[in-house]
C-alpha cells in the first residue's frame, strides 16, 4: 500500500523540483534600465584599478593573418593608428588625431599628407625598446599591409607611392581617389605594427608591441588577456595633466558560455558588456533586476542584416526573389525572435543616418512588404512550387545569436507556407564561407563587419568579382554605382550615389532587409568617463575611463 | 601479476592504432577543413594564399599519405603541430590535461562522497523512507543533464548570494584556494551526476552481499552491525562499484566538455571542442589518442584493484 502512494508523491515532488529549477520567468521588456553613456558630471577622474571585459576566445593574435572582434579590442588599445573616431555618439565618424596630429588631402583626392605627433613612442619592450614612432614606420606598414590576408590589405592597396621628407611627415600618392581613405586610417583592424617584431619573429602572433595606451602584460590562450598601462603614452589627460590612461590594467576574459557571462557581469566581476551583439532583452532584464543602476544604452547595430540569394541558382529570376521577399513576415520575426526589441538594418546599417534610409522608408518600400498571397501566386505562376532550397542561418559570420536562429526558422516556415520546400541548415563557419565564396548555396542570412565605411557594404559585397560578393551578382549598373561612390571626391555626390545604390538594390531585390535585435551596451555603474558609445569593435574611450569601484 | 600488466600494456598498441585510424578518417568526413575555417577571419586571402596554406599544413596530400606521415610521427612521440596555433600538439595537451585531470579527480571524490554513504544507508535501511529518498536522489541526479546542473550551480549562487567562481583560471600551484573555488562548482556538477549511478550500484551490490551466508554468520557471532557492514560487506561489494567509477573516469576526461565550457576551465575537453570547430586535425587526433590512452590505463588500474578488494582474485 505504501509504495504506490509513495510513487505518486515522488512524481509530484520531482515535478515541483523541475519547475523550481527551470524557473517560470515571464518575458517582459527589460526594466530598470537607465540611459547613460557617460555624459554629464561623473566626478573627478581617479587613477588606478582595472577594467574587465569579456570576449569569445581568440584563435590567434596576428592582425595580418586574422581579424576578429574578440581580438580587436585589446589590439586597438595596444597598437596605434593615424587617426581615431571622435565617438561623440554611437555613429560618429568624425576623425580626431591619434598618432597623426593633422592631415591634408589634395583637391583631386589622390594625395594625402600626414603630420605625425612628435614624441610618440613604441612600448618600451624588446626588440623595439621604446624608440620614437616616425614616418618610416608608417611607410613600412603601408607596404607590409598589402601582403596581409585581412582588411589592412584593402586599406592601403591604393597607395602607389609614398614619401617621407622628414621623420614626422608622410605623403601618400593614390592611383585613384578613394572616398573612404581618411576613414580607413581610423578603422577597426588597421593597426600600425612594428617592423622589428616582424624581422625577429616573421609575424605578430608572439610579440605584441604598439604605441597605444596599454601594453601587453600576459596572454593565456582561452583564459585571459591582460594589458597594463603604458606609462609613456602620448595623450595627456585634460583633468590632471598626466598621461592617459587612468586605469592600471585592462583585462579581457574569454568566455564561451552565456550563463557564465551573465553571472560574471551580475556579480560585478566584469565591468563592460560592449561586445558586438550585446545581451538579449531577457538577459538584460536578468542583469538589471540584480542591479538597476547599470548603465544601459540601446543602439541600432552597425552591421547590415538581411537575406541574400545566390545568383548562381534559381534566384536569378527576379520574380522568385520578389516572392521570397513577399513571403517573409517581418513583424512576426520582430515580435517572436527578437522579443519585440527590433529595428530594420538594410544593406547599409540603419544608424548611419548620413547614408542609410530611415526605418520608415525601409518599411514602406514596395518590394519589402509582407504579401503572402502575392508570394504564393508568384511561386505558382513561375513554376517554383515545391522548389527545394536550403536556408543558411549564417553565410559567413559565426556569431549568430539565438534570436537570429529563431528568425531563420520562422523564415523557412514562411517560405514553406508560400509553396517552397525550405529547409534550415547550419553549416560550420568555415564550410559556410567557402560555399558563400563559390556561390554554392541557396539563400541565407548575411551580416558583415561592423563598419562605417560605405565601401565595405557596397564595393566589397556587390561589385562583380569582389571577394565578398557572396550574392555573386554581376550587374553593370550596380558596378557603376558602387565604383563611382568609392571614388567620389564630393560628399554630396557620394550621398546621391549611395541613395542610388539602395534604390537599385531594392528594385532588383539583391538584398531583403530583416529585423534585427537592438544592441544593448551595458556597463557597471562604477565605470566613469568612457564617453558616449561608439559602434566600433575597439572600445574607444577606454583610455579616458576610470573606475569608481570600492 | 607482472606478466598480466605487461600483456595489458602491449594490448594498448593495437587499441591505439585502431583509435588512430578511426579518428583520422572520421574527422575528415566533416565538411570543411582547417584552411577554410581560418579563412573565415582572413577575408582578403587570395586563392594563392589558400593553396599555400594548404601546402604548409600538408592538406594538399592524399589522406592516406597524411595518415602515414602523422602515424610515423606518433610512433616517434611527435603528435605534430596544431593547425591553428602552430604549437606542438603534445605541449597543448600537457598544458590542459592537468585541468581536466583535476576536475575528474575532484568530481570522483564528490561523487563517491555522496554515493557511498547514501548507497550504504539505502541498502541497510531498505524499503524505508531513507531508502526511497536515496533512490529518488539518484534518479534525480541521473535524469538531470550535467549542463543543467552546471548552469544551476553557476547561476543560483550568483542570484542568491552574489557569488560566482573567480574569473580567469589559476592553476593549483599558483593559488590553491582560488583554484579550488574555480573548480569546486564544476566538480559538484559532474560529481553529482556520477553519484547517481554509483549510488545505485553501491546499494544493489551491498544488498546482494548482505544476503550472503557469511554475513549471517557474522551476525550470529555477535559482531556489531557497523563492523559487519564496513569491515565485511562493503569491501566485498566494491568490485562492481569500482568498475563503474573506472568507466566514468574515461567519460569524465572526454565528456566534461560542456562543464569546462560553462565554467571557463581550459581543459582537454574545451581544447577538443575548439579544435573540432577549427578543423585542427592534428590537435583532434592527439587529444583523442591521449584520452584513449588514459582510458585504457585507468581500466588497467581498475582491474588491478580488484585483487586488493578480493584477495581470491589472482592475475596469472
CSV table of C-alpha atoms in Angstrom, one decimal, chain A residues 38-481:
chain,number,residue,atom,x,y,z
A,38,UNK,CA,29.0,58.7,-19.8
A,39,UNK,CA,27.7,62.2,-20.4
A,40,UNK,CA,27.2,64.7,-17.6
A,41,UNK,CA,29.1,65.1,-14.4
A,42,UNK,CA,30.8,61.9,-13.4
A,43,UNK,CA,33.1,63.2,-10.7
A,44,UNK,CA,36.8,63.7,-10.8
A,45,UNK,CA,38.9,61.1,-12.7
A,46,UNK,CA,40.6,58.6,-10.4
A,47,UNK,CA,43.8,56.8,-11.1
A,48,UNK,CA,44.3,53.1,-10.6
A,49,UNK,CA,42.1,50.0,-10.8
A,50,UNK,CA,41.4,47.5,-13.5
A,51,UNK,CA,38.8,47.4,-16.3
A,52,UNK,CA,37.4,44.0,-17.1
A,53,UNK,CA,35.7,42.9,-20.2
A,54,UNK,CA,34.7,39.6,-21.8
A,55,UNK,CA,35.0,38.3,-25.3
A,56,UNK,CA,34.9,35.0,-27.1
A,57,UNK,CA,38.3,33.1,-27.4
A,58,UNK,CA,40.8,34.4,-29.9
A,59,UNK,CA,42.2,31.9,-32.4
A,60,UNK,CA,45.4,33.8,-32.9
A,61,UNK,CA,46.9,37.2,-32.3
A,62,UNK,CA,48.4,38.2,-35.7
A,63,UNK,CA,46.3,41.0,-37.1
A,64,UNK,CA,47.8,40.4,-40.5
A,65,UNK,CA,46.6,36.8,-40.6
A,66,UNK,CA,43.2,37.0,-39.0
A,67,UNK,CA,40.8,39.7,-37.8
A,68,UNK,CA,38.2,39.0,-35.1
A,69,UNK,CA,36.1,41.3,-32.9
A,70,UNK,CA,37.4,39.4,-29.8
A,71,UNK,CA,41.0,40.3,-30.6
A,72,UNK,CA,40.2,43.8,-31.9
A,73,UNK,CA,39.5,45.4,-28.5
A,74,UNK,CA,42.8,44.7,-26.8
A,75,UNK,CA,44.7,45.2,-30.1
A,76,UNK,CA,43.2,48.6,-30.5
A,77,UNK,CA,44.5,49.5,-27.1
A,78,UNK,CA,48.0,48.2,-27.8
A,79,UNK,CA,48.5,49.2,-31.4
A,80,UNK,CA,48.4,52.7,-32.8
A,81,UNK,CA,46.6,54.3,-35.8
A,82,UNK,CA,47.0,57.6,-37.6
A,83,UNK,CA,43.5,58.8,-36.6
A,84,UNK,CA,40.6,57.8,-34.4
A,85,UNK,CA,36.8,58.3,-34.4
A,86,UNK,CA,35.6,61.1,-32.2
A,87,UNK,CA,32.9,58.9,-30.6
A,88,UNK,CA,30.7,61.8,-29.6
A,89,UNK,CA,27.8,59.4,-30.3
A,90,UNK,CA,27.3,55.9,-31.5
A,91,UNK,CA,27.7,56.5,-35.2
A,92,UNK,CA,30.0,59.5,-35.1
A,93,UNK,CA,32.6,59.2,-37.9
A,94,UNK,CA,34.4,62.5,-37.5
A,95,UNK,CA,38.1,61.9,-37.2
A,96,UNK,CA,40.4,63.1,-34.5
A,97,UNK,CA,44.2,62.9,-34.2
A,98,UNK,CA,45.8,59.9,-32.8
A,99,UNK,CA,49.4,59.2,-33.9
A,100,UNK,CA,48.9,61.8,-36.6
A,101,UNK,CA,48.3,65.3,-35.4
A,102,UNK,CA,47.0,66.7,-38.8
A,103,UNK,CA,46.3,65.7,-42.3
A,104,UNK,CA,45.6,67.3,-45.6
A,105,UNK,CA,44.0,66.0,-48.8
A,106,UNK,CA,44.6,67.3,-52.3
A,107,UNK,CA,41.5,68.6,-54.2
A,108,UNK,CA,41.6,65.6,-56.6
A,109,UNK,CA,41.7,63.2,-53.7
A,110,UNK,CA,44.9,61.5,-54.9
A,111,UNK,CA,47.5,62.9,-52.5
A,112,UNK,CA,47.4,62.9,-48.7
A,113,UNK,CA,49.9,64.5,-46.3
A,114,UNK,CA,50.0,63.4,-42.7
A,115,UNK,CA,51.9,65.2,-40.0
A,116,UNK,CA,52.8,62.9,-37.1
A,117,UNK,CA,52.8,63.9,-33.4
A,118,UNK,CA,56.3,64.3,-32.0
A,119,UNK,CA,57.3,62.3,-29.1
A,120,UNK,CA,55.1,59.3,-29.7
A,121,UNK,CA,57.0,56.2,-28.6
A,122,UNK,CA,56.7,52.5,-29.2
A,123,UNK,CA,56.2,50.5,-26.0
A,124,UNK,CA,59.4,50.0,-24.1
A,125,UNK,CA,59.7,46.3,-24.8
A,126,UNK,CA,62.3,44.4,-26.8
A,127,UNK,CA,63.0,44.4,-29.7
A,128,UNK,CA,61.6,47.9,-30.2
A,129,UNK,CA,62.7,49.3,-26.8
A,130,UNK,CA,60.7,52.4,-26.7
A,131,UNK,CA,62.1,54.2,-29.7
A,132,UNK,CA,60.2,57.1,-31.3
A,133,UNK,CA,57.4,56.4,-33.8
A,134,UNK,CA,58.3,58.0,-37.2
A,135,UNK,CA,57.1,58.3,-40.7
A,136,UNK,CA,59.3,55.4,-41.6
A,137,UNK,CA,57.1,53.2,-39.5
A,138,UNK,CA,54.0,54.3,-41.4
A,139,UNK,CA,55.8,53.7,-44.7
A,140,UNK,CA,56.8,50.2,-43.7
A,141,UNK,CA,53.2,49.4,-42.7
A,142,UNK,CA,51.8,50.6,-46.0
A,143,UNK,CA,53.9,48.1,-47.9
A,144,UNK,CA,53.6,45.3,-45.3
A,145,UNK,CA,49.8,45.6,-45.1
A,146,UNK,CA,49.5,44.9,-48.8
A,147,UNK,CA,50.8,41.4,-48.1
A,148,UNK,CA,48.2,40.7,-45.4
A,149,UNK,CA,45.2,38.4,-45.6
A,150,UNK,CA,43.0,40.9,-43.7
A,151,UNK,CA,41.4,44.3,-44.1
A,152,UNK,CA,44.8,46.0,-43.9
A,153,UNK,CA,45.3,45.0,-47.5
A,154,UNK,CA,42.2,46.8,-48.6
A,155,UNK,CA,43.1,50.0,-46.7
A,156,UNK,CA,46.4,50.6,-48.3
A,157,UNK,CA,46.3,48.9,-51.7
A,158,UNK,CA,45.5,52.2,-53.5
A,159,UNK,CA,48.7,53.9,-52.2
A,160,UNK,CA,51.1,53.5,-55.1
A,161,UNK,CA,53.9,55.8,-53.8
A,162,UNK,CA,54.8,57.5,-50.6
A,163,UNK,CA,57.5,59.9,-49.4
A,164,UNK,CA,58.9,60.7,-46.0
A,165,UNK,CA,60.5,64.2,-46.3
A,166,UNK,CA,61.2,64.1,-42.5
A,167,UNK,CA,60.5,61.8,-39.6
A,168,UNK,CA,57.2,63.4,-38.8
A,169,UNK,CA,55.7,63.8,-42.3
A,170,UNK,CA,54.5,61.2,-44.8
A,171,UNK,CA,53.0,62.0,-48.2
A,172,UNK,CA,50.9,59.3,-49.8
A,173,UNK,CA,50.0,59.1,-53.5
A,174,UNK,CA,47.0,57.1,-54.6
A,175,UNK,CA,46.3,55.7,-58.0
A,176,UNK,CA,42.7,57.0,-57.9
A,177,UNK,CA,40.6,58.9,-55.4
A,178,UNK,CA,39.3,56.9,-52.6
A,179,UNK,CA,36.4,58.5,-50.8
A,180,UNK,CA,36.9,56.4,-47.7
A,181,UNK,CA,40.7,56.8,-47.5
A,182,UNK,CA,40.7,59.0,-44.4
A,183,UNK,CA,38.2,56.8,-42.7
A,184,UNK,CA,40.5,53.8,-43.3
A,185,UNK,CA,43.1,55.4,-41.1
A,186,UNK,CA,40.8,55.1,-38.1
A,187,UNK,CA,39.2,51.7,-39.0
A,188,UNK,CA,38.9,48.6,-37.0
A,189,UNK,CA,41.9,46.3,-37.7
A,190,UNK,CA,44.0,49.0,-39.4
A,191,UNK,CA,46.8,48.8,-36.9
A,192,UNK,CA,50.4,50.2,-37.2
A,193,UNK,CA,52.7,47.3,-36.5
A,194,UNK,CA,56.5,47.4,-35.6
A,195,UNK,CA,58.9,46.4,-38.2
A,196,UNK,CA,61.4,45.0,-35.7
A,197,UNK,CA,58.9,42.4,-34.4
A,198,UNK,CA,58.3,41.1,-37.9
A,199,UNK,CA,62.1,40.9,-38.6
A,200,UNK,CA,62.6,39.0,-35.4
A,201,UNK,CA,59.5,36.6,-35.4
A,202,UNK,CA,58.3,36.7,-39.0
A,203,UNK,CA,54.9,37.7,-37.8
A,204,UNK,CA,52.9,39.2,-35.0
A,205,UNK,CA,51.5,36.2,-33.2
A,206,UNK,CA,54.0,36.1,-30.4
A,207,UNK,CA,55.2,39.6,-29.6
A,208,UNK,CA,52.6,42.3,-29.2
A,209,UNK,CA,54.1,45.8,-29.2
A,210,UNK,CA,52.5,49.1,-30.3
A,211,UNK,CA,52.2,52.8,-29.5
A,212,UNK,CA,48.8,52.5,-27.8
A,213,UNK,CA,47.7,53.5,-24.2
A,214,UNK,CA,48.1,49.9,-23.0
A,215,UNK,CA,50.9,47.4,-23.2
A,216,UNK,CA,50.8,43.6,-23.4
A,217,UNK,CA,51.2,42.1,-20.0
A,218,UNK,CA,50.2,38.4,-20.2
A,219,UNK,CA,48.2,36.4,-22.6
A,220,UNK,CA,46.9,33.0,-21.6
A,221,UNK,CA,45.1,31.4,-24.5
A,222,UNK,CA,41.4,30.7,-23.9
A,223,UNK,CA,41.7,32.2,-20.4
A,224,UNK,CA,42.6,35.9,-20.3
A,225,UNK,CA,44.5,38.7,-22.0
A,226,UNK,CA,45.9,41.2,-19.5
A,227,UNK,CA,47.2,44.6,-20.5
A,228,UNK,CA,48.9,47.2,-18.3
A,229,UNK,CA,49.0,50.9,-18.8
A,230,UNK,CA,51.7,52.4,-21.0
A,231,UNK,CA,53.4,55.0,-18.8
A,232,UNK,CA,54.8,56.8,-21.9
A,233,UNK,CA,51.5,57.2,-23.7
A,234,UNK,CA,51.4,60.5,-25.7
A,235,UNK,CA,47.9,61.6,-24.9
A,236,UNK,CA,47.7,63.8,-21.8
A,237,UNK,CA,44.6,64.0,-19.5
A,238,UNK,CA,42.9,67.4,-19.5
A,239,UNK,CA,41.9,66.7,-15.9
A,240,UNK,CA,45.2,66.1,-14.2
A,241,UNK,CA,47.8,66.8,-16.9
A,242,UNK,CA,49.3,63.4,-16.7
A,243,UNK,CA,49.5,60.8,-19.4
A,244,UNK,CA,46.4,58.6,-20.0
A,245,UNK,CA,45.1,56.0,-19.3
A,246,UNK,CA,43.7,56.4,-15.8
A,247,UNK,CA,43.3,52.7,-15.0
A,248,UNK,CA,46.3,50.5,-14.4
A,249,UNK,CA,45.1,47.5,-16.3
A,250,UNK,CA,42.6,46.2,-18.8
A,251,UNK,CA,41.7,42.5,-18.8
A,252,UNK,CA,39.8,40.6,-21.4
A,253,UNK,CA,38.4,37.3,-20.2
A,254,UNK,CA,37.5,34.7,-22.7
A,255,UNK,CA,34.1,33.2,-22.0
A,256,UNK,CA,32.1,30.9,-24.3
A,257,UNK,CA,29.1,30.3,-22.2
A,258,UNK,CA,26.2,32.8,-21.9
A,259,UNK,CA,25.3,31.8,-18.4
A,260,UNK,CA,28.9,32.4,-17.2
A,261,UNK,CA,29.0,35.8,-18.8
A,262,UNK,CA,25.7,36.8,-17.2
A,263,UNK,CA,26.7,35.7,-13.8
A,264,UNK,CA,30.1,37.3,-14.0
A,265,UNK,CA,28.5,40.6,-15.0
A,266,UNK,CA,25.8,40.4,-12.5
A,267,UNK,CA,28.2,39.8,-9.6
A,268,UNK,CA,30.4,42.7,-10.8
A,269,UNK,CA,33.4,40.6,-12.0
A,270,UNK,CA,33.0,42.1,-15.5
A,271,UNK,CA,32.7,45.8,-16.0
A,272,UNK,CA,31.7,46.2,-19.6
A,273,UNK,CA,29.4,44.3,-21.9
A,274,UNK,CA,30.2,46.0,-25.1
A,275,UNK,CA,30.8,43.2,-27.5
A,276,UNK,CA,29.1,43.1,-30.8
A,277,UNK,CA,25.7,41.6,-30.1
A,278,UNK,CA,25.1,42.5,-26.5
A,279,UNK,CA,22.7,40.8,-24.1
A,280,UNK,CA,19.3,39.8,-25.4
A,281,UNK,CA,16.3,41.7,-23.8
A,282,UNK,CA,15.6,38.8,-21.4
A,283,UNK,CA,19.3,38.6,-20.5
A,284,UNK,CA,19.3,42.3,-19.9
A,285,UNK,CA,16.3,42.0,-17.6
A,286,UNK,CA,18.2,39.4,-15.6
A,287,UNK,CA,21.1,41.8,-15.3
A,288,UNK,CA,19.2,44.9,-14.4
A,289,UNK,CA,16.9,43.1,-12.0
A,290,UNK,CA,20.1,42.3,-10.0
A,291,UNK,CA,21.4,45.8,-10.4
A,292,UNK,CA,19.1,48.6,-11.5
A,293,UNK,CA,21.9,51.1,-11.5
A,294,UNK,CA,23.6,49.5,-14.5
A,295,UNK,CA,24.2,51.9,-17.4
A,296,UNK,CA,22.4,50.7,-20.5
A,297,UNK,CA,22.5,52.1,-23.9
A,298,UNK,CA,20.2,50.8,-26.7
A,299,UNK,CA,21.6,51.3,-30.2
A,300,UNK,CA,21.0,50.1,-33.7
A,301,UNK,CA,23.5,47.6,-34.9
A,302,UNK,CA,26.4,48.7,-37.1
A,303,UNK,CA,26.1,45.8,-39.4
A,304,UNK,CA,23.9,45.2,-42.4
A,305,UNK,CA,21.4,42.5,-41.9
A,306,UNK,CA,19.2,40.6,-44.3
A,307,UNK,CA,18.7,37.8,-46.7
A,308,UNK,CA,20.7,37.3,-49.8
A,309,UNK,CA,20.3,34.7,-52.5
A,310,UNK,CA,22.9,33.1,-54.7
A,311,UNK,CA,22.6,34.4,-58.2
A,312,UNK,CA,24.2,31.2,-59.4
A,313,UNK,CA,21.0,29.3,-58.6
A,314,UNK,CA,17.3,29.7,-59.4
A,315,UNK,CA,17.3,33.1,-57.7
A,316,UNK,CA,18.5,34.7,-60.9
A,317,UNK,CA,14.8,35.1,-61.6
A,318,UNK,CA,13.6,38.4,-60.1
A,319,UNK,CA,10.1,37.1,-59.6
A,320,UNK,CA,11.3,34.3,-57.4
A,321,UNK,CA,13.3,36.8,-55.3
A,322,UNK,CA,10.2,39.0,-55.1
A,323,UNK,CA,8.1,36.0,-54.0
A,324,UNK,CA,10.6,35.3,-51.2
A,325,UNK,CA,10.6,38.9,-50.0
A,326,UNK,CA,6.7,38.9,-50.0
A,327,UNK,CA,6.6,35.6,-48.1
A,328,UNK,CA,8.6,36.8,-45.1
A,329,UNK,CA,6.5,38.1,-42.1
A,330,UNK,CA,8.9,40.6,-40.6
A,331,UNK,CA,6.6,41.6,-37.8
A,332,UNK,CA,6.4,38.0,-36.6
A,333,UNK,CA,10.2,37.8,-36.6
A,334,UNK,CA,10.4,41.1,-34.7
A,335,UNK,CA,7.9,40.0,-32.0
A,336,UNK,CA,8.9,36.4,-31.7
A,337,UNK,CA,12.6,36.0,-32.4
A,338,UNK,CA,13.7,39.5,-31.3
A,339,UNK,CA,11.5,39.6,-28.2
A,340,UNK,CA,9.8,42.8,-29.5
A,341,UNK,CA,13.1,44.7,-29.5
A,342,UNK,CA,14.0,45.0,-33.2
A,343,UNK,CA,14.8,47.5,-35.8
A,344,UNK,CA,15.5,47.1,-39.5
A,345,UNK,CA,19.0,47.0,-40.8
A,346,UNK,CA,19.2,47.3,-44.5
A,347,UNK,CA,22.3,46.7,-46.6
A,348,UNK,CA,23.6,50.0,-45.1
A,349,UNK,CA,23.5,49.9,-41.3
A,350,UNK,CA,20.4,51.9,-40.4
A,351,UNK,CA,22.0,54.1,-37.7
A,352,UNK,CA,24.3,55.6,-40.3
A,353,UNK,CA,21.8,58.3,-40.9
A,354,UNK,CA,24.2,60.2,-43.3
A,355,UNK,CA,23.6,57.5,-45.9
A,356,UNK,CA,21.1,54.9,-44.8
A,357,UNK,CA,17.4,55.0,-45.4
A,358,UNK,CA,15.2,55.7,-42.4
A,359,UNK,CA,13.2,53.0,-40.7
A,360,UNK,CA,10.0,54.5,-42.0
A,361,UNK,CA,11.3,54.4,-45.6
A,362,UNK,CA,12.6,50.8,-45.4
A,363,UNK,CA,9.2,49.7,-44.0
A,364,UNK,CA,7.4,51.5,-46.8
A,365,UNK,CA,9.4,50.2,-49.8
A,366,UNK,CA,7.1,48.2,-52.1
A,367,UNK,CA,9.4,45.2,-52.7
A,368,UNK,CA,10.0,44.7,-49.0
A,369,UNK,CA,6.4,44.2,-47.9
A,370,UNK,CA,4.7,41.1,-46.4
A,371,UNK,CA,2.2,39.9,-49.1
A,372,UNK,CA,1.8,36.1,-48.6
A,373,UNK,CA,-0.9,35.7,-51.2
A,374,UNK,CA,1.1,37.5,-53.8
A,375,UNK,CA,4.1,35.4,-52.9
A,376,UNK,CA,2.1,32.2,-53.4
A,377,UNK,CA,0.8,33.4,-56.8
A,378,UNK,CA,4.3,34.3,-58.0
A,379,UNK,CA,5.7,31.0,-56.9
A,380,UNK,CA,2.9,29.1,-58.6
A,381,UNK,CA,2.9,31.1,-61.8
A,382,UNK,CA,6.7,30.8,-62.0
A,383,UNK,CA,6.6,27.0,-61.7
A,384,UNK,CA,8.5,27.1,-58.4
A,385,UNK,CA,6.0,25.2,-56.3
A,386,UNK,CA,7.9,22.7,-54.2
A,387,UNK,CA,11.3,24.1,-55.2
A,388,UNK,CA,13.8,22.7,-52.6
A,389,UNK,CA,16.1,25.2,-51.0
A,390,UNK,CA,18.3,25.3,-48.0
A,391,UNK,CA,18.2,28.4,-45.9
A,392,UNK,CA,21.5,29.0,-44.1
A,393,UNK,CA,21.4,30.6,-40.7
A,394,UNK,CA,24.7,32.3,-41.4
A,395,UNK,CA,26.5,32.8,-44.6
A,396,UNK,CA,29.8,34.0,-43.3
A,397,UNK,CA,29.7,35.2,-39.8
A,398,UNK,CA,29.7,32.6,-37.0
A,399,UNK,CA,28.3,34.8,-34.2
A,400,UNK,CA,24.6,34.3,-34.8
A,401,UNK,CA,22.6,34.8,-31.7
A,402,UNK,CA,19.5,32.8,-30.6
A,403,UNK,CA,17.2,35.5,-32.0
A,404,UNK,CA,18.7,35.2,-35.4
A,405,UNK,CA,18.5,31.4,-35.3
A,406,UNK,CA,14.8,31.5,-34.4
A,407,UNK,CA,14.3,34.1,-37.1
A,408,UNK,CA,15.9,31.8,-39.6
A,409,UNK,CA,13.4,29.0,-38.7
A,410,UNK,CA,10.5,31.4,-39.0
A,411,UNK,CA,11.6,32.5,-42.5
A,412,UNK,CA,11.8,28.9,-43.6
A,413,UNK,CA,8.3,28.3,-42.3
A,414,UNK,CA,7.0,31.3,-44.1
A,415,UNK,CA,8.7,30.1,-47.3
A,416,UNK,CA,7.1,26.7,-46.9
A,417,UNK,CA,3.7,28.2,-46.5
A,418,UNK,CA,4.3,30.1,-49.7
A,419,UNK,CA,4.9,26.9,-51.5
A,420,UNK,CA,8.7,26.4,-51.4
A,421,UNK,CA,10.4,23.4,-49.9
A,422,UNK,CA,12.6,25.3,-47.5
A,423,UNK,CA,15.0,23.6,-45.1
A,424,UNK,CA,17.1,25.2,-42.4
A,425,UNK,CA,20.8,24.3,-42.4
A,426,UNK,CA,23.5,25.4,-40.0
A,427,UNK,CA,26.9,24.7,-41.6
A,428,UNK,CA,30.1,25.4,-39.8
A,429,UNK,CA,31.5,28.9,-40.4
A,430,UNK,CA,34.5,27.6,-42.4
A,431,UNK,CA,32.4,25.5,-44.7
A,432,UNK,CA,29.8,28.3,-45.0
A,433,UNK,CA,32.4,30.8,-46.0
A,434,UNK,CA,33.8,28.5,-48.7
A,435,UNK,CA,30.3,27.9,-50.1
A,436,UNK,CA,29.5,31.6,-49.9
A,437,UNK,CA,32.6,32.5,-51.9
A,438,UNK,CA,31.8,29.9,-54.5
A,439,UNK,CA,28.1,30.7,-54.7
A,440,UNK,CA,27.2,27.1,-53.9
A,441,UNK,CA,24.4,27.8,-51.5
A,442,UNK,CA,20.8,28.8,-52.0
A,443,UNK,CA,20.0,31.6,-49.6
A,444,UNK,CA,20.7,32.8,-46.2
A,445,UNK,CA,21.2,35.4,-43.6
A,446,UNK,CA,24.1,37.8,-44.2
A,447,UNK,CA,25.6,40.4,-41.9
A,448,UNK,CA,29.0,41.8,-42.5
A,449,UNK,CA,31.6,43.5,-40.3
A,450,UNK,CA,30.7,46.5,-38.2
A,451,UNK,CA,32.0,49.2,-40.3
A,452,UNK,CA,31.2,52.9,-41.0
A,453,UNK,CA,32.9,52.8,-44.4
A,454,UNK,CA,30.5,52.7,-47.3
A,455,UNK,CA,32.9,50.7,-49.4
A,456,UNK,CA,32.5,47.8,-47.0
A,457,UNK,CA,28.8,47.4,-47.8
A,458,UNK,CA,28.9,48.4,-51.5
A,459,UNK,CA,32.2,47.7,-53.2
A,460,UNK,CA,33.3,44.7,-51.1
A,461,UNK,CA,29.9,43.0,-51.2
A,462,UNK,CA,28.3,43.8,-54.5
A,463,UNK,CA,30.9,44.6,-57.2
A,464,UNK,CA,31.3,41.9,-59.8
A,465,UNK,CA,34.1,39.6,-58.8
A,466,UNK,CA,34.7,41.1,-55.4
A,467,UNK,CA,36.0,38.6,-52.8
A,468,UNK,CA,33.0,39.1,-50.5
A,469,UNK,CA,30.4,39.2,-53.3
A,470,UNK,CA,28.5,36.3,-51.8
A,471,UNK,CA,25.4,37.0,-53.8
A,472,UNK,CA,27.5,36.6,-57.0
A,473,UNK,CA,25.6,39.4,-58.6
A,474,UNK,CA,27.0,40.7,-61.8
A,475,UNK,CA,25.1,43.9,-62.6
A,476,UNK,CA,26.9,46.5,-64.7
A,477,UNK,CA,24.7,49.3,-63.5
A,478,UNK,CA,25.4,48.3,-59.9
A,479,UNK,CA,29.1,48.1,-60.6
A,480,UNK,CA,29.0,51.6,-62.0
A,481,UNK,CA,27.3,53.0,-58.9
